């Protein structure tokens, strides 16, 4: 059971992350200073630095939160489809992927955040190394979902689940970035890549 001090610390971190997302949406990664985030959250710099070592750590955690929302939404949808029998023999891979991804957690703000964080990672090797560790964890989560889908139905993979997960993630990220550039709203963003993702799935599964 968590103590009051632990709950207070978790609440502080959550408020700082929420404030960081709001400030980022307004001014971008470079403009989202520690001071601006603290002011929005209603905390002092001392409170910030008792929870995060730097702005880089804060935004890496925010990126992890965005990624977890995506993965959790996909996992929940897969569990629902499994319970409904949608993964039974004869299912259409493209339709299945669309049903899974179009209820995901992607939105324009998340796409913008991840894009700016990748640019930061390209410029700073230390930040880039931390980002790659985080990305590897996300790939592992996606691979586990793929394995769960395979174990629940008649589908067989032609390649390792981790390889498939990385390919799917790269395609999905590319499609959502281009959709955001084209001015698509959140629902359109999720729809824009689902058909292409389904076609990719067709290439590495056996029915």
Tab-separated table of C-alpha atoms in Angstrom:
chain	number	residue	atom	x	y	z
A	1	UNK	CA	0.000	0.000	0.000
A	2	UNK	CA	1.379	3.423	-0.924
A	3	UNK	CA	2.045	5.940	1.827
A	4	UNK	CA	0.643	9.508	1.846
A	5	UNK	CA	4.135	10.789	0.973
A	6	UNK	CA	4.342	8.433	-2.007
A	7	UNK	CA	0.875	9.439	-3.217
A	8	UNK	CA	1.794	13.110	-2.848
A	9	UNK	CA	4.971	12.589	-4.888
A	10	UNK	CA	3.063	10.700	-7.586
A	11	UNK	CA	0.474	13.493	-7.720
A	12	UNK	CA	3.200	16.119	-8.052
A	13	UNK	CA	4.860	14.229	-10.900
A	14	UNK	CA	1.507	13.737	-12.644
A	15	UNK	CA	0.706	17.453	-12.388
A	16	UNK	CA	4.131	18.401	-13.722
A	17	UNK	CA	3.719	15.993	-16.658
A	18	UNK	CA	0.253	17.389	-17.421
A	19	UNK	CA	1.601	20.929	-17.257
A	20	UNK	CA	4.515	19.983	-19.525
A	21	UNK	CA	2.079	18.640	-22.119
A	22	UNK	CA	0.043	21.853	-22.002
A	23	UNK	CA	3.090	24.122	-22.296
A	24	UNK	CA	4.561	21.964	-25.057
A	25	UNK	CA	1.293	22.250	-27.020
A	26	UNK	CA	1.593	26.027	-26.847
A	27	UNK	CA	5.307	26.675	-27.408
A	28	UNK	CA	7.008	23.410	-28.419
A	29	UNK	CA	9.832	21.499	-26.757
A	30	UNK	CA	12.464	24.247	-26.813
A	31	UNK	CA	10.063	26.859	-25.510
A	32	UNK	CA	8.758	24.688	-22.680
A	33	UNK	CA	11.173	25.853	-19.979
A	34	UNK	CA	11.322	24.403	-16.478
A	35	UNK	CA	10.031	27.731	-15.180
A	36	UNK	CA	7.035	27.706	-17.524
A	37	UNK	CA	6.136	24.133	-16.579
A	38	UNK	CA	6.447	24.893	-12.844
A	39	UNK	CA	4.308	28.011	-13.154
A	40	UNK	CA	1.599	26.107	-15.039
A	41	UNK	CA	1.620	23.276	-12.490
A	42	UNK	CA	1.714	25.636	-9.493
A	43	UNK	CA	5.014	24.330	-8.112
A	44	UNK	CA	8.445	25.763	-7.384
A	45	UNK	CA	11.670	24.827	-9.169
A	46	UNK	CA	12.578	22.922	-6.020
A	47	UNK	CA	9.534	20.697	-6.416
A	48	UNK	CA	10.488	20.123	-10.045
A	49	UNK	CA	14.049	19.086	-9.296
A	50	UNK	CA	12.977	16.823	-6.458
A	51	UNK	CA	11.064	14.806	-9.073
A	52	UNK	CA	13.106	15.196	-12.271
A	53	UNK	CA	16.802	15.673	-12.876
A	54	UNK	CA	16.229	17.843	-15.937
A	55	UNK	CA	13.745	18.962	-18.570
A	56	UNK	CA	15.071	16.138	-20.754
A	57	UNK	CA	14.021	13.549	-18.179
A	58	UNK	CA	10.600	15.183	-17.848
A	59	UNK	CA	9.928	15.047	-21.570
A	60	UNK	CA	11.241	11.504	-21.899
A	61	UNK	CA	8.748	10.504	-19.209
A	62	UNK	CA	6.014	12.422	-21.027
A	63	UNK	CA	6.900	10.588	-24.243
A	64	UNK	CA	6.759	7.299	-22.348
A	65	UNK	CA	3.322	8.254	-21.065
A	66	UNK	CA	2.106	9.040	-24.600
A	67	UNK	CA	3.458	5.696	-25.819
A	68	UNK	CA	1.838	3.812	-22.962
A	69	UNK	CA	-1.547	5.375	-23.736
A	70	UNK	CA	-1.213	4.108	-27.325
A	71	UNK	CA	-0.154	0.611	-26.283
A	72	UNK	CA	-2.794	0.351	-23.551
A	73	UNK	CA	-5.557	1.347	-25.978
A	74	UNK	CA	-4.385	-1.265	-28.488
A	75	UNK	CA	-4.065	-3.946	-25.800
A	76	UNK	CA	-7.579	-3.249	-24.508
A	77	UNK	CA	-8.996	-3.418	-28.043
A	78	UNK	CA	-7.231	-6.736	-28.728
A	79	UNK	CA	-8.629	-8.194	-25.500
A	80	UNK	CA	-12.123	-7.079	-26.489
A	81	UNK	CA	-11.816	-8.535	-30.003
A	82	UNK	CA	-10.488	-11.791	-28.572
A	83	UNK	CA	-13.451	-12.038	-26.211
A	84	UNK	CA	-15.835	-11.307	-29.112
A	85	UNK	CA	-14.283	-14.052	-31.253
A	86	UNK	CA	-12.984	-11.631	-33.898
A	87	UNK	CA	-9.628	-13.440	-34.072
A	88	UNK	CA	-11.216	-16.684	-35.186
A	89	UNK	CA	-10.317	-18.491	-38.393
A	90	UNK	CA	-11.236	-16.573	-41.550
A	91	UNK	CA	-10.680	-13.100	-40.114
A	92	UNK	CA	-9.507	-10.420	-42.555
A	93	UNK	CA	-6.075	-9.060	-41.425
A	94	UNK	CA	-6.683	-5.589	-42.893
A	95	UNK	CA	-10.094	-5.287	-41.266
A	96	UNK	CA	-8.668	-6.640	-38.003
A	97	UNK	CA	-5.868	-4.061	-37.937
A	98	UNK	CA	-8.339	-1.270	-38.691
A	99	UNK	CA	-10.560	-2.365	-35.828
A	100	UNK	CA	-7.572	-2.371	-33.492
A	101	UNK	CA	-5.820	0.837	-34.532
A	102	UNK	CA	-8.735	3.179	-35.149
A	103	UNK	CA	-9.553	3.130	-31.455
A	104	UNK	CA	-5.934	3.786	-30.457
A	105	UNK	CA	-4.651	6.658	-28.378
A	106	UNK	CA	-2.910	8.650	-31.107
A	107	UNK	CA	-3.547	12.375	-31.382
A	108	UNK	CA	-1.920	15.355	-33.054
A	109	UNK	CA	-0.256	16.572	-29.858
A	110	UNK	CA	1.337	13.174	-29.290
A	111	UNK	CA	2.625	13.055	-32.861
A	112	UNK	CA	4.149	16.524	-32.498
A	113	UNK	CA	5.728	15.687	-29.144
A	114	UNK	CA	7.327	12.474	-30.386
A	115	UNK	CA	8.610	14.211	-33.526
A	116	UNK	CA	10.317	16.975	-31.550
A	117	UNK	CA	11.772	14.476	-29.095
A	118	UNK	CA	13.288	12.485	-31.970
A	119	UNK	CA	14.898	15.658	-33.320
A	120	UNK	CA	16.309	16.304	-29.826
A	121	UNK	CA	17.599	12.728	-29.748
A	122	UNK	CA	19.361	13.219	-33.094
A	123	UNK	CA	21.165	16.304	-31.790
A	124	UNK	CA	22.179	14.940	-28.381
A	125	UNK	CA	23.805	11.460	-28.247
A	126	UNK	CA	23.132	11.015	-24.523
A	127	UNK	CA	19.476	11.936	-24.904
A	128	UNK	CA	19.322	9.754	-28.010
A	129	UNK	CA	20.637	6.738	-26.112
A	130	UNK	CA	17.975	7.212	-23.420
A	131	UNK	CA	15.284	7.558	-26.078
A	132	UNK	CA	16.381	4.338	-27.803
A	133	UNK	CA	16.127	2.431	-24.518
A	134	UNK	CA	12.598	3.747	-24.077
A	135	UNK	CA	11.698	2.908	-27.666
A	136	UNK	CA	13.018	-0.633	-27.243
A	137	UNK	CA	10.690	-1.106	-24.279
A	138	UNK	CA	7.746	0.032	-26.397
A	139	UNK	CA	8.711	-2.383	-29.182
A	140	UNK	CA	8.739	-5.156	-26.585
A	141	UNK	CA	5.217	-4.214	-25.463
A	142	UNK	CA	3.962	-4.258	-29.062
A	143	UNK	CA	5.676	-7.605	-29.674
A	144	UNK	CA	3.853	-9.053	-26.666
A	145	UNK	CA	0.514	-7.884	-28.082
A	146	UNK	CA	1.390	-9.522	-31.419
A	147	UNK	CA	2.231	-12.773	-29.648
A	148	UNK	CA	-1.076	-12.606	-27.756
A	149	UNK	CA	-2.959	-12.170	-31.052
A	150	UNK	CA	-1.139	-15.128	-32.617
A	151	UNK	CA	-1.813	-17.350	-29.608
A	152	UNK	CA	-5.519	-16.421	-29.662
A	153	UNK	CA	-6.211	-17.230	-33.311
A	154	UNK	CA	-5.181	-19.055	-36.463
A	155	UNK	CA	-2.505	-16.541	-37.532
A	156	UNK	CA	1.163	-17.550	-37.799
A	157	UNK	CA	4.087	-15.152	-38.074
A	158	UNK	CA	6.679	-15.433	-40.843
A	159	UNK	CA	9.222	-13.504	-38.745
A	160	UNK	CA	9.987	-12.843	-35.065
A	161	UNK	CA	7.372	-10.826	-33.172
A	162	UNK	CA	9.946	-8.169	-32.198
A	163	UNK	CA	10.880	-7.610	-35.866
A	164	UNK	CA	7.219	-7.376	-36.829
A	165	UNK	CA	6.589	-4.934	-33.962
A	166	UNK	CA	9.397	-2.628	-35.064
A	167	UNK	CA	8.197	-2.652	-38.688
A	168	UNK	CA	4.644	-1.842	-37.630
A	169	UNK	CA	5.784	0.947	-35.330
A	170	UNK	CA	7.959	2.572	-38.012
A	171	UNK	CA	5.155	2.500	-40.585
A	172	UNK	CA	2.548	3.768	-38.142
A	173	UNK	CA	4.767	6.633	-36.996
A	174	UNK	CA	5.482	7.629	-40.597
A	175	UNK	CA	1.819	7.635	-41.535
A	176	UNK	CA	0.684	9.622	-38.492
A	177	UNK	CA	3.423	12.233	-38.982
A	178	UNK	CA	2.353	12.732	-42.594
A	179	UNK	CA	-1.286	12.836	-41.557
A	180	UNK	CA	-0.509	15.534	-38.986
A	181	UNK	CA	1.327	17.522	-41.660
A	182	UNK	CA	-1.781	17.280	-43.853
A	183	UNK	CA	-3.917	18.741	-41.050
A	184	UNK	CA	-5.886	15.585	-40.203
A	185	UNK	CA	-7.795	15.535	-36.933
A	186	UNK	CA	-7.240	12.864	-34.277
A	187	UNK	CA	-9.752	10.359	-35.692
A	188	UNK	CA	-8.431	10.861	-39.220
A	189	UNK	CA	-4.872	10.357	-37.982
A	190	UNK	CA	-5.776	6.948	-36.583
A	191	UNK	CA	-7.588	6.012	-39.782
A	192	UNK	CA	-4.889	7.240	-42.163
A	193	UNK	CA	-2.394	4.492	-41.449
A	194	UNK	CA	-4.608	1.556	-40.541
A	195	UNK	CA	-5.174	0.244	-44.081
A	196	UNK	CA	-1.458	0.446	-44.934
A	197	UNK	CA	-0.658	-1.222	-41.630
A	198	UNK	CA	-3.065	-4.025	-42.486
A	199	UNK	CA	-1.362	-4.576	-45.826
A	200	UNK	CA	2.004	-4.788	-44.095
A	201	UNK	CA	0.562	-7.343	-41.685
A	202	UNK	CA	-0.513	-9.442	-44.678
A	203	UNK	CA	3.137	-9.726	-45.703
A	204	UNK	CA	4.355	-11.328	-42.530
A	205	UNK	CA	1.517	-13.591	-41.432
A	206	UNK	CA	0.238	-16.961	-42.556
A	207	UNK	CA	-3.443	-17.768	-42.160
